[in-house]
PDB file of C-alpha atoms in Angstrom:
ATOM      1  CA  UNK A   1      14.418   2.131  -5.728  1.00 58.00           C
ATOM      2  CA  UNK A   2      15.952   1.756  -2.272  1.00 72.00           C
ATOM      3  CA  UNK A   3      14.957   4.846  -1.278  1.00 79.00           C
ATOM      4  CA  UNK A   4      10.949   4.383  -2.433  1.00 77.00           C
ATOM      5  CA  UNK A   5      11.372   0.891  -0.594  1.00 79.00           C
ATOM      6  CA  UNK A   6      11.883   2.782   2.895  1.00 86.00           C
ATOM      7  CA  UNK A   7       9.379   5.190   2.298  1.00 87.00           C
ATOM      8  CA  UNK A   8       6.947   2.267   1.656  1.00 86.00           C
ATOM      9  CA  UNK A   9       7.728   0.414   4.760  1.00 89.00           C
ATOM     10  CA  UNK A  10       7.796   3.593   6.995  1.00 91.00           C
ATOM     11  CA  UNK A  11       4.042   4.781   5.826  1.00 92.00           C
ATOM     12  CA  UNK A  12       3.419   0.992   6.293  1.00 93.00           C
ATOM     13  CA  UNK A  13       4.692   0.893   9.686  1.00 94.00           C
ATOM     14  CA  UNK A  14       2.674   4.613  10.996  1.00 95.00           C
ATOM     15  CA  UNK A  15      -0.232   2.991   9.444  1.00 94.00           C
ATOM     16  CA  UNK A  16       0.058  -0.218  11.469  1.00 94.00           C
ATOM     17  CA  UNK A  17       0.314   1.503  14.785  1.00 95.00           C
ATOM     18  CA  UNK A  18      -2.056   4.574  14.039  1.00 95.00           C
ATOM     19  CA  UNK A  19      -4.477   1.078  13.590  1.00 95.00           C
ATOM     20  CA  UNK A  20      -3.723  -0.347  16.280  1.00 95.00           C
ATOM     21  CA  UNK A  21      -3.899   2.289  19.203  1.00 95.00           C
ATOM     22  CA  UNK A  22      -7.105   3.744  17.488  1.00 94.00           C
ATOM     23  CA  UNK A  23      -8.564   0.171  17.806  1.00 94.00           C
ATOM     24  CA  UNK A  24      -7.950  -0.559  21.566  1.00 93.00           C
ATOM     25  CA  UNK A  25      -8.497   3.128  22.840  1.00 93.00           C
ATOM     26  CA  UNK A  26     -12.114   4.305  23.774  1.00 90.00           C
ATOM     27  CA  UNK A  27     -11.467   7.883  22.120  1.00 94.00           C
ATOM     28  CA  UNK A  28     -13.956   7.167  18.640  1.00 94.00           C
ATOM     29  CA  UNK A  29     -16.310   9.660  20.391  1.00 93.00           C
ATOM     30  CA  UNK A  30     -16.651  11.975  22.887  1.00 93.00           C
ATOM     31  CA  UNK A  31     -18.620  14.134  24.638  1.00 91.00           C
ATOM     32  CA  UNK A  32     -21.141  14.811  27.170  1.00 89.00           C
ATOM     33  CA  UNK A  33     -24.083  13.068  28.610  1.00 85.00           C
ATOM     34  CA  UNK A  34     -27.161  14.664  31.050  1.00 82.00           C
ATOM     35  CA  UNK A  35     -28.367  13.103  33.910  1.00 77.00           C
ATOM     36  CA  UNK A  36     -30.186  14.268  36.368  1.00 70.00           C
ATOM     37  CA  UNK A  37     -28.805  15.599  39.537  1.00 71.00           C
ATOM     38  CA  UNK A  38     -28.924  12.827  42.593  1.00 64.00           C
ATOM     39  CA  UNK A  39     -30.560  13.925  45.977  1.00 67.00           C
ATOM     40  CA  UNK A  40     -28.376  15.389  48.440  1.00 67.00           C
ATOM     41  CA  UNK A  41     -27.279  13.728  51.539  1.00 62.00           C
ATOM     42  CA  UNK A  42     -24.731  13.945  54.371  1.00 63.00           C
ATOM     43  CA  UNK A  43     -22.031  12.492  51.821  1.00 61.00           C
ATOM     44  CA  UNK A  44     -22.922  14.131  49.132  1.00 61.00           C
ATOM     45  CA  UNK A  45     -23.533  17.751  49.461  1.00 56.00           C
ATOM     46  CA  UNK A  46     -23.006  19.325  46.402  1.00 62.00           C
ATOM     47  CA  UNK A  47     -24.062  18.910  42.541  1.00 61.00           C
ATOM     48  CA  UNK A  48     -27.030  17.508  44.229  1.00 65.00           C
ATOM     49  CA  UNK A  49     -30.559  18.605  44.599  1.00 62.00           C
ATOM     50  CA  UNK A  50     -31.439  19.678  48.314  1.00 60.00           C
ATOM     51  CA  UNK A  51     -35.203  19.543  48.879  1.00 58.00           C
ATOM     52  CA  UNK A  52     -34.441  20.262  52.336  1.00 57.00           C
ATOM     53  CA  UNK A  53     -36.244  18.985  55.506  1.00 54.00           C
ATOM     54  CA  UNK A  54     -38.814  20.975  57.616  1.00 51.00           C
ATOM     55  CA  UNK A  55     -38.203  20.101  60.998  1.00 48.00           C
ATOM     56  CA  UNK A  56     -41.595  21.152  62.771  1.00 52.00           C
ATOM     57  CA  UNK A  57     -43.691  19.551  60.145  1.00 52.00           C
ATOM     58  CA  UNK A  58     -41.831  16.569  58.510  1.00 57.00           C
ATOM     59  CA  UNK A  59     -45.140  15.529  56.760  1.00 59.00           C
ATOM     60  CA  UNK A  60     -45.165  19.166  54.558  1.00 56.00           C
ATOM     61  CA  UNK A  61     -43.342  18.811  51.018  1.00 55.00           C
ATOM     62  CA  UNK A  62     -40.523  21.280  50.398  1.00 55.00           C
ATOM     63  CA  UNK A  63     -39.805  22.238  46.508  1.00 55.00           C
ATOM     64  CA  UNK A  64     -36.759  22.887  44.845  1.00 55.00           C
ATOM     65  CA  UNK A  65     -36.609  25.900  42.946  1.00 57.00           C
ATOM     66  CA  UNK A  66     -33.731  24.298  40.536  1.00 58.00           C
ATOM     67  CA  UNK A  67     -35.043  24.563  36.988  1.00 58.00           C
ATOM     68  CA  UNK A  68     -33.729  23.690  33.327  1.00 57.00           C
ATOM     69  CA  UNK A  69     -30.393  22.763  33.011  1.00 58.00           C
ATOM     70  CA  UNK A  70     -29.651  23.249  36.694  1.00 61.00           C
ATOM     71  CA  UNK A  71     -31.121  20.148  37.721  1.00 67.00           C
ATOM     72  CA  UNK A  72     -28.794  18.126  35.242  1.00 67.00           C
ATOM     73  CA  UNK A  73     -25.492  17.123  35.447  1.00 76.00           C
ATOM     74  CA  UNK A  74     -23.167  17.219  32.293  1.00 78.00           C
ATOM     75  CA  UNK A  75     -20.800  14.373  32.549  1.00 83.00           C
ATOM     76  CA  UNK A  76     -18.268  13.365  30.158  1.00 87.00           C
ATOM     77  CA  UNK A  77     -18.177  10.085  27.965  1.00 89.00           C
ATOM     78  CA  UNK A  78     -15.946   8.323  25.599  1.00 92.00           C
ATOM     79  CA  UNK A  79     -16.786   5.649  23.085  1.00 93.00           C
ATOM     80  CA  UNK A  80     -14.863   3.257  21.096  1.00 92.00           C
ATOM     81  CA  UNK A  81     -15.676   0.480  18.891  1.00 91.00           C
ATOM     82  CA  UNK A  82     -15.054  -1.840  22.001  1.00 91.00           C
ATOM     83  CA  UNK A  83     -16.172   0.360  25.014  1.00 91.00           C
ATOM     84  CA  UNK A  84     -17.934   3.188  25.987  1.00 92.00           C
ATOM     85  CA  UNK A  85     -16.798   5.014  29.403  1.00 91.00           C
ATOM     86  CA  UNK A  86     -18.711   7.851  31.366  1.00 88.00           C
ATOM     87  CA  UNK A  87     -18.197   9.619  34.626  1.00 84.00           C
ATOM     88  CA  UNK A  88     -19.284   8.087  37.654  1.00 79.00           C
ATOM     89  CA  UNK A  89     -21.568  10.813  39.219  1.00 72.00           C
ATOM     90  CA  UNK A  90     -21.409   9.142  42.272  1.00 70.00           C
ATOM     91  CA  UNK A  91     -17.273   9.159  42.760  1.00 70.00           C
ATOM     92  CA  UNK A  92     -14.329  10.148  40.747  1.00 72.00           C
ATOM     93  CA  UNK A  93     -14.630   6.851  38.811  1.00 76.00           C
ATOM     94  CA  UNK A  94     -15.527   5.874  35.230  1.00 82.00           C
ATOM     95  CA  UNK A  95     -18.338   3.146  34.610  1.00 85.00           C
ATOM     96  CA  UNK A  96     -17.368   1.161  31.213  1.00 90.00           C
ATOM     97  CA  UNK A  97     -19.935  -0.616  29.125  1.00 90.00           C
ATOM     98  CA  UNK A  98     -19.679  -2.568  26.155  1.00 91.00           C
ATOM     99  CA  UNK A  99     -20.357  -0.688  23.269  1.00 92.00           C
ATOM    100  CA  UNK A 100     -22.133  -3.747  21.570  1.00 91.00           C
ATOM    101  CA  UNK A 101     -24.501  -3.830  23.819  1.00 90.00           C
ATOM    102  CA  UNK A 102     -25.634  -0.223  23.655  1.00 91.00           C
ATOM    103  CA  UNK A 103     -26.038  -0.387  20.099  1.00 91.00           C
ATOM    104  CA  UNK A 104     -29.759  -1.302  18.589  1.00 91.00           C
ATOM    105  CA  UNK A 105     -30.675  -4.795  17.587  1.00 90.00           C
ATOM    106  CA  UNK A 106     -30.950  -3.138  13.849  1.00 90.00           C
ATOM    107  CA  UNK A 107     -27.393  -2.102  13.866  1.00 90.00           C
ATOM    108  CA  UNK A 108     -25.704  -4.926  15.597  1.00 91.00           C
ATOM    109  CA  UNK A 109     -24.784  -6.851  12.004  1.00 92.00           C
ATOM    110  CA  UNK A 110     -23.066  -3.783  10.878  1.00 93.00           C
ATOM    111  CA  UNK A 111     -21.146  -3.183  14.018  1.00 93.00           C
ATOM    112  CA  UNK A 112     -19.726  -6.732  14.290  1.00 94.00           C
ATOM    113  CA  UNK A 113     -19.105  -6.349  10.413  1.00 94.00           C
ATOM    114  CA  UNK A 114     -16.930  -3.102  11.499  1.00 93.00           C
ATOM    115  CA  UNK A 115     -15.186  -4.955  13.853  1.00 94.00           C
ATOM    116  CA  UNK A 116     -13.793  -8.222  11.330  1.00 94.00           C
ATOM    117  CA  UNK A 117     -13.288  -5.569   8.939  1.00 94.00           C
ATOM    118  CA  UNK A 118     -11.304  -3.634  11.809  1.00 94.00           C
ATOM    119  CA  UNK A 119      -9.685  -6.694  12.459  1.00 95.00           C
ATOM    120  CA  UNK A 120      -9.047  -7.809   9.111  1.00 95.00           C
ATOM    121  CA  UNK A 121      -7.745  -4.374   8.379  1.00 95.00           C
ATOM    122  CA  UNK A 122      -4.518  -4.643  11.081  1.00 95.00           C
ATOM    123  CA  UNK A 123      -4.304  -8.236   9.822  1.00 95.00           C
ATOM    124  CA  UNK A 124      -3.038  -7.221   6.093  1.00 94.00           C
ATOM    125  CA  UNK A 125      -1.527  -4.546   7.413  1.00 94.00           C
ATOM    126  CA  UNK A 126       1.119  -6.568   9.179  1.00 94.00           C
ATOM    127  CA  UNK A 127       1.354  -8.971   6.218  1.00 93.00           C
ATOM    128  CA  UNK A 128       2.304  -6.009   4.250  1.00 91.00           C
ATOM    129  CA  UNK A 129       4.578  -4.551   6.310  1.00 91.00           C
ATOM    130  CA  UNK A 130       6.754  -8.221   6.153  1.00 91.00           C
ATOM    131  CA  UNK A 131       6.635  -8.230   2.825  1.00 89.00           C
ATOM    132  CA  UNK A 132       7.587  -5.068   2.177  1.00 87.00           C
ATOM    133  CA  UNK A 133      10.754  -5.811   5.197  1.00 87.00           C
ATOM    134  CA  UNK A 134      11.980  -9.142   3.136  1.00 85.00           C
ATOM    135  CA  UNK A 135      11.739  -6.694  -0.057  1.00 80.00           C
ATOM    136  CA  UNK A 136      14.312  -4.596   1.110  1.00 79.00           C
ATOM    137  CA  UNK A 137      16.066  -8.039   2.582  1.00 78.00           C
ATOM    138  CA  UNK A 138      15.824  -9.722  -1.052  1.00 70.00           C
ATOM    139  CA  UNK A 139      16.851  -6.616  -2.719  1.00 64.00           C
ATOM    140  CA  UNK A 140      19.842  -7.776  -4.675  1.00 67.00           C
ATOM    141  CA  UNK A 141      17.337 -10.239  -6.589  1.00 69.00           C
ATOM    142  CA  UNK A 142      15.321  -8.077  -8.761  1.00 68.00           C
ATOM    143  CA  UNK A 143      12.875 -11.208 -10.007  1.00 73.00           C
ATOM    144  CA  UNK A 144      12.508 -11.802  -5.947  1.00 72.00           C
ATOM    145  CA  UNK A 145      11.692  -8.086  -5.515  1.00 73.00           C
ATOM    146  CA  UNK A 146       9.219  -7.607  -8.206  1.00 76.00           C
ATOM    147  CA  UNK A 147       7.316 -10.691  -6.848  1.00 80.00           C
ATOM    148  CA  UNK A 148       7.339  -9.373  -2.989  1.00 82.00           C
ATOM    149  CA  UNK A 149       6.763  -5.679  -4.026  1.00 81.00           C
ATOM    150  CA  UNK A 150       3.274  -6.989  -6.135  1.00 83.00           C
ATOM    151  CA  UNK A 151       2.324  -8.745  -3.529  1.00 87.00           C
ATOM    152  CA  UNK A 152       2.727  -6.409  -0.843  1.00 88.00           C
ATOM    153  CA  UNK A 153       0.775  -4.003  -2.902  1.00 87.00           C
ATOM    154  CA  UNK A 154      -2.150  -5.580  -3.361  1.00 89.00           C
ATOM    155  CA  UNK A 155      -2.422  -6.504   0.516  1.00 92.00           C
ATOM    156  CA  UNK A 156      -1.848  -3.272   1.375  1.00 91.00           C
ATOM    157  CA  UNK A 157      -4.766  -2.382  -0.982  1.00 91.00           C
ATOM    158  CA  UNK A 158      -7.246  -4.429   0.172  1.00 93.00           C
ATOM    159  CA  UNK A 159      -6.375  -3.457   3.733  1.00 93.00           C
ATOM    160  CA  UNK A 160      -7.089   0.439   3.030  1.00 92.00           C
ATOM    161  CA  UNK A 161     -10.154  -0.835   1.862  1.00 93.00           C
ATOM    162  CA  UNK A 162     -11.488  -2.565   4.262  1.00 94.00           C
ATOM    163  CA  UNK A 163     -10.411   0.112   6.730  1.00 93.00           C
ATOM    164  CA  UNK A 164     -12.075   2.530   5.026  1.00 94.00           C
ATOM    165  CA  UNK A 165     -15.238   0.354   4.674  1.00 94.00           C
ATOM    166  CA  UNK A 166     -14.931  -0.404   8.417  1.00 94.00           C
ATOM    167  CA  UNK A 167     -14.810   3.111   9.708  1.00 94.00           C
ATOM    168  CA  UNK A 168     -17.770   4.570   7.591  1.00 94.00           C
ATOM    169  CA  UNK A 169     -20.136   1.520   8.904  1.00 94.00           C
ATOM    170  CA  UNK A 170     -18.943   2.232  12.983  1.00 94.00           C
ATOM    171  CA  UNK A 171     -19.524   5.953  12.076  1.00 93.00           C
ATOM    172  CA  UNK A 172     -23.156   5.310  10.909  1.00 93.00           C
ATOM    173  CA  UNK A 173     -23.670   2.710  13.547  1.00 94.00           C
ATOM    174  CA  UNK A 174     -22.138   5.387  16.104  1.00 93.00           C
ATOM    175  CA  UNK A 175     -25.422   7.773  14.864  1.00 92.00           C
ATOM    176  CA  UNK A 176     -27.962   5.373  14.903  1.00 93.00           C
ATOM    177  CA  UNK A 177     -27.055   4.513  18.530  1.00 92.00           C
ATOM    178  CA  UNK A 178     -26.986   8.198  19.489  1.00 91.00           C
ATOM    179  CA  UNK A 179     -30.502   8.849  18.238  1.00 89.00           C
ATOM    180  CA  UNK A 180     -31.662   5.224  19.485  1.00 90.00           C
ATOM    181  CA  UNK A 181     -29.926   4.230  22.127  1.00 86.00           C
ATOM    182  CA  UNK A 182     -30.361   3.530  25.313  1.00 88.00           C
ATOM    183  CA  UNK A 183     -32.201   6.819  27.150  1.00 87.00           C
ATOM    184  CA  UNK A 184     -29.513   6.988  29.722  1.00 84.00           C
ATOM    185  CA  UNK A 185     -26.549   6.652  27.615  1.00 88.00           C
ATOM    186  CA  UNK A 186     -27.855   9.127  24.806  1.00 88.00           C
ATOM    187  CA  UNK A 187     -25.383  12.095  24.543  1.00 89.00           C
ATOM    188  CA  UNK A 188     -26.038  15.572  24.669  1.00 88.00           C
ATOM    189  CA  UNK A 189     -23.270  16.526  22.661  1.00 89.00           C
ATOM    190  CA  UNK A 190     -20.647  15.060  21.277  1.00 92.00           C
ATOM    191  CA  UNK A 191     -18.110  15.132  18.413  1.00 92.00           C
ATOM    192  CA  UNK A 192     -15.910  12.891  16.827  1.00 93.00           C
ATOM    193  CA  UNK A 193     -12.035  12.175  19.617  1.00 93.00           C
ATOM    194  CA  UNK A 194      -8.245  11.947  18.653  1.00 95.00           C
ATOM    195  CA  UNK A 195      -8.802   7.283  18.091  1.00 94.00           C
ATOM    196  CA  UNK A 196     -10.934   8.899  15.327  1.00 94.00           C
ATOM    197  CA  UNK A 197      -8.601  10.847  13.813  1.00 95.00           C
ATOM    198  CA  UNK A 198      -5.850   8.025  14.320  1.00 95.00           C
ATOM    199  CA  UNK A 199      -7.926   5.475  12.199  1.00 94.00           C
ATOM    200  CA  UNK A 200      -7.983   8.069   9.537  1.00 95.00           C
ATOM    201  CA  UNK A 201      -4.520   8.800   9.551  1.00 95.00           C
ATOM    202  CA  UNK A 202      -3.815   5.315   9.722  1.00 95.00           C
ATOM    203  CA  UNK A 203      -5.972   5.188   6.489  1.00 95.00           C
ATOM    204  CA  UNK A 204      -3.836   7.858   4.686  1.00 94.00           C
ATOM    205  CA  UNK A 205      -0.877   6.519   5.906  1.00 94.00           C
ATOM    206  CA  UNK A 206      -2.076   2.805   3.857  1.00 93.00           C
ATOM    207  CA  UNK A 207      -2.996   4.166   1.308  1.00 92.00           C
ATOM    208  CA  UNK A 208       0.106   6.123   0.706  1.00 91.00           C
ATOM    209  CA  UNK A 209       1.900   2.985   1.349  1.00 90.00           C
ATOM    210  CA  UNK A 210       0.145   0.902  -1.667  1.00 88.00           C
ATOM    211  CA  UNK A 211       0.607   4.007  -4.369  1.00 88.00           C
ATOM    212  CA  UNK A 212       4.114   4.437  -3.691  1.00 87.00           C
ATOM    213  CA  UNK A 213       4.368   0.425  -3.222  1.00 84.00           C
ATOM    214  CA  UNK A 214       2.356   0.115  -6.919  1.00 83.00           C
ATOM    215  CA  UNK A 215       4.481   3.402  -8.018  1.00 80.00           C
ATOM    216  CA  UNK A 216       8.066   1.412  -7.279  1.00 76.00           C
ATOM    217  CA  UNK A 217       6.514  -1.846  -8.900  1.00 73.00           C
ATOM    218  CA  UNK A 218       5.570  -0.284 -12.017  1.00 78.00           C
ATOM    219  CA  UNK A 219       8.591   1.755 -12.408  1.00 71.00           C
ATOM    220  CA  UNK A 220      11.131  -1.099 -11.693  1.00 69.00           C
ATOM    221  CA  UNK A 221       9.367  -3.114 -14.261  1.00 70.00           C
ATOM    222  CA  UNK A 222       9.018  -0.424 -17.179  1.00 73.00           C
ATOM    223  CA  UNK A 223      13.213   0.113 -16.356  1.00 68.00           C
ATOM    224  CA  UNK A 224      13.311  -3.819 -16.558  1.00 66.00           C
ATOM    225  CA  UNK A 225      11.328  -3.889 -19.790  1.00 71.00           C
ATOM    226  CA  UNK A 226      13.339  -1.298 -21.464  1.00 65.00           C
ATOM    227  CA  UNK A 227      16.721  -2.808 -20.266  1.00 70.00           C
ATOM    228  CA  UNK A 228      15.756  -5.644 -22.025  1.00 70.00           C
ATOM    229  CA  UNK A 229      14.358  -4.246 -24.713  1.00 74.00           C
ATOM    230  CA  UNK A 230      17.738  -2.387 -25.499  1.00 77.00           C
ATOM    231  CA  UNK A 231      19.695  -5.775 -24.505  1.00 69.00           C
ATOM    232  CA  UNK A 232      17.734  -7.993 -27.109  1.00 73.00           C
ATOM    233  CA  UNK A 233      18.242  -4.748 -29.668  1.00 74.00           C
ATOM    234  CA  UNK A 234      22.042  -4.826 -29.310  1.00 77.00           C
ATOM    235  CA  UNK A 235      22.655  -8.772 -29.530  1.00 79.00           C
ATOM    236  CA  UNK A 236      20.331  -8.825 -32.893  1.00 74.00           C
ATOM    237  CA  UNK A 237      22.715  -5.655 -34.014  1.00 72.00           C
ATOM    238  CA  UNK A 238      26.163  -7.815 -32.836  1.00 74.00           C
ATOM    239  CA  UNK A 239      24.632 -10.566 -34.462  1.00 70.00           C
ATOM    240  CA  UNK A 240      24.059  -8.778 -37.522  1.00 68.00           C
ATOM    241  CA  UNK A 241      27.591  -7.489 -37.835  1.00 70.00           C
ATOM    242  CA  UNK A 242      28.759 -10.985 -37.675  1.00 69.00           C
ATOM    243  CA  UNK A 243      26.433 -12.133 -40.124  1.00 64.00           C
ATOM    244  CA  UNK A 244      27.164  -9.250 -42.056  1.00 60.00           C
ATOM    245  CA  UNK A 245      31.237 -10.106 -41.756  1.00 63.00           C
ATOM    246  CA  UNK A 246      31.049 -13.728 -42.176  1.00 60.00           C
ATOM    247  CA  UNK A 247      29.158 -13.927 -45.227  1.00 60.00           C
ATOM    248  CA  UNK A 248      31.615 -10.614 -46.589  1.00 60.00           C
ATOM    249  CA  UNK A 249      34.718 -13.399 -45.885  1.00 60.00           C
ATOM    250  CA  UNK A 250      32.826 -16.280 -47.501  1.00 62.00           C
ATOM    251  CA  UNK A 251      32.520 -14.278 -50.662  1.00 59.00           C
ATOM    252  CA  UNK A 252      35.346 -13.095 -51.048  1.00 53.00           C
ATOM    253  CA  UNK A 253      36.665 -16.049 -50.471  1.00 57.00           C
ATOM    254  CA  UNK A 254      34.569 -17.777 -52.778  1.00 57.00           C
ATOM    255  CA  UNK A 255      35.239 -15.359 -55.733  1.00 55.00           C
ATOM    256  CA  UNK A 256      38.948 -15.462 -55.140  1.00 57.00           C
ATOM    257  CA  UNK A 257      39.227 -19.266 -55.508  1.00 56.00           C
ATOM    258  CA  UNK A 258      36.806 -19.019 -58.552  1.00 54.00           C
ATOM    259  CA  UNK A 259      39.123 -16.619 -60.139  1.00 50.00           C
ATOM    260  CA  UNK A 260      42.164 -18.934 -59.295  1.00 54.00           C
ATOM    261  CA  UNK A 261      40.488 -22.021 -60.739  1.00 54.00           C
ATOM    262  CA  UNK A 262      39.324 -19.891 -63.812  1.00 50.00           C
ATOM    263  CA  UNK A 263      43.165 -18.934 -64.172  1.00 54.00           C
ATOM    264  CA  UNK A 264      44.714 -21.920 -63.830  1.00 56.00           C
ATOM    265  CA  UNK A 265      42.243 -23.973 -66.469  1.00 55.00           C
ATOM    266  CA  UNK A 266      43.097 -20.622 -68.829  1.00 52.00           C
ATOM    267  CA  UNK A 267      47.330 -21.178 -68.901  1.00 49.00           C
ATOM    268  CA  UNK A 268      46.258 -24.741 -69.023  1.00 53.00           C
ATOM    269  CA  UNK A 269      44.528 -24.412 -72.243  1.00 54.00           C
ATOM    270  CA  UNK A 270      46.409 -21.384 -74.038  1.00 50.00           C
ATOM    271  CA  UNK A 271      49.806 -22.201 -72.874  1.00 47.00           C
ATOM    272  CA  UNK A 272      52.560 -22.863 -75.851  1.00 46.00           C
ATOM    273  CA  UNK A 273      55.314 -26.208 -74.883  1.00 46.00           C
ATOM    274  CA  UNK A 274      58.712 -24.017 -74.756  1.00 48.00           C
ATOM    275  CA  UNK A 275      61.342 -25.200 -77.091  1.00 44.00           C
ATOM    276  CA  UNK A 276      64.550 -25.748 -75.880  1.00 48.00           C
ATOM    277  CA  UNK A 277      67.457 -23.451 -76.507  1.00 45.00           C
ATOM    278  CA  UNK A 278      69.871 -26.236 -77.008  1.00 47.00           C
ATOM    279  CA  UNK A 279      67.952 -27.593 -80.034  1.00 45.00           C
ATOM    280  CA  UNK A 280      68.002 -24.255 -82.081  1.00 43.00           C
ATOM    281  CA  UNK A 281      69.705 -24.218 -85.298  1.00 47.00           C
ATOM    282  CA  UNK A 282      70.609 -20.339 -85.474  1.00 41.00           C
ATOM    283  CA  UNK A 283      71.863 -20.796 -89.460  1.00 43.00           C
ATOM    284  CA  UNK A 284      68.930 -22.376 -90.408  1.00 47.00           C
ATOM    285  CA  UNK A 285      67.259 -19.686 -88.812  1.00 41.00           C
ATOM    286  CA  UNK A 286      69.388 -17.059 -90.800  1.00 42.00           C
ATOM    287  CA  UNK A 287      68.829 -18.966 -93.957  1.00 42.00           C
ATOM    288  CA  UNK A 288      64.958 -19.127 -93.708  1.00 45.00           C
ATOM    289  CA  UNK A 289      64.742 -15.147 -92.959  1.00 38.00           C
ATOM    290  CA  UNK A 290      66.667 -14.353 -95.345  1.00 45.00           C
ATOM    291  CA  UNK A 291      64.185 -16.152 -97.912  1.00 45.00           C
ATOM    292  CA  UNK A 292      61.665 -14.530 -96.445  1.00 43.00           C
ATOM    293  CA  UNK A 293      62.635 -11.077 -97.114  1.00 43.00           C
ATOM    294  CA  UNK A 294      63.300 -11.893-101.079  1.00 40.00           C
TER     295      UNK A 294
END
């Protein structure tokens, strides 16, 4: 029990702060972006596009034989549900927008949706994790247990739930945006960054927490059940045995005095009055036997 308990509270606890840090970091999605390359100048001589100046002629237009890809820059980016950061072309800098307001009008429901569910997600997380700390606090009292143990369980539940629900519906919004945002922001590649992976692992981690959570629950109340079970079976088979012995005593009891009453009423009735040996006339005795025999 104690040792399902910790396990509990420690998948409850990496799941807590694999939420948290995927929540506030800007690592959902990265990759890169392509913009075109600025025009050179005298601070900025490279990545750049030099179309030159003709110095006899100023008024003649000199071309820049930079095609395809060349003329792009590929700068990184990093989106999370908050934020979404790219290189600063200009400087070593990153330039930060708000991820809500890149998103289309269509998809803006959903991603605040994402975000209470995000939200709600860390909130019965932490609820949880108390519970399942005064568990282990309030071990001793089984009845106290059993009641903290359900209830952590189903919090923890619902929270893998709603996590789950929230990272599918930032994932879709994420797509939309990419295929509909706005032009400059629209990736040219990109996959899916480590705050990703933490919110699924944070995921795991819950859901791990509420089987083995449910798992302890269920087990400590089938033991309960059977200890009783086998508690109430041995007082009904101690209370049997006495029943058994007390009515044994009571009838023997009850047939021994019957047999004493039944005794005493027989000498009473069939008993002879004894005749004295002083009053015995032994010739008279003689006398009378010996008439007898003629």
């Amino acid at each position: 029990m104690k040792t399902r308990s910790l396990l509990s509270v420690s998948l409850n606890f990496f799941a807590l702060f694999f939420a948290i840090t995927a929540f506030i970091t800007t690592y959902w999605c990265v990759g890169t972006q392509r913009v075109p390359k600025p025009k050179c100048s005298k601070l900025r001589t490279h990545q750049c596009i030099d179309y030159g100046v003709n110095e006899t002629d100023p008024n003649k237009v000199v071309y820049s034989w930079e095609t395809g890809d060349d003329r792009f820059l590929f700068r990184q980016f990093h989106t999370g549900i908050w934020f979404s950061c790219e290189e600063n072309i200009h400087d070593e800098s990153e330039r930060c927008r708000s991820f809500i307001d890149l998103a289309p009008a269509s998809e803006k429901g959903m991603l605040w949706l994402s975000l209470v569910s995000e939200m709600l997600y860390i909130l019965l997380l932490m609820v949880g994790f108390s519970l399942m700390c005064m568990e282990l606090i309030h071990s001793s009292n089984v009845i106290d247990g059993l009641k903290l143990n359900a209830f952590a369980a189903v919090f923890t539940v619902l929270s893998g739930l709603l996590g789950m629900v929230a990272h599918v519906m930032y994932t879709q919004v994420f797509q939309v945006t990419v295929s509909h945002g706005p032009p400059d922001w629209r990736p040219y590649n990109w996959d899916y960054g480590w705050s990703f992976c933490l919110a699924w692992a944070s995921f795991t981690c819950c859901m791990g927490a509420s089987v083995t959570t449910l798992n302890s629950y269920t087990k400590t109340v089938i033991e309960f059940r059977h200890k009783r079970k086998t508690f109430e079976q041995t007082i009904r088979e101690e209370n049997a045995r006495e029943a058994y012995g007390y009515f044994r005593d009571n009838s023997l009891h009850s047939i021994s005095k019957s047999v004493d009453i039944y005794s005493s009423q027989s000498l009473n009735n069939g008993r002879r009055t004894p005749i004295p040996a002083a009053s015995l006339d032994f010739v008279d005795f003689a006398v009378s036997l010996g008439e007898e025999q003629c």
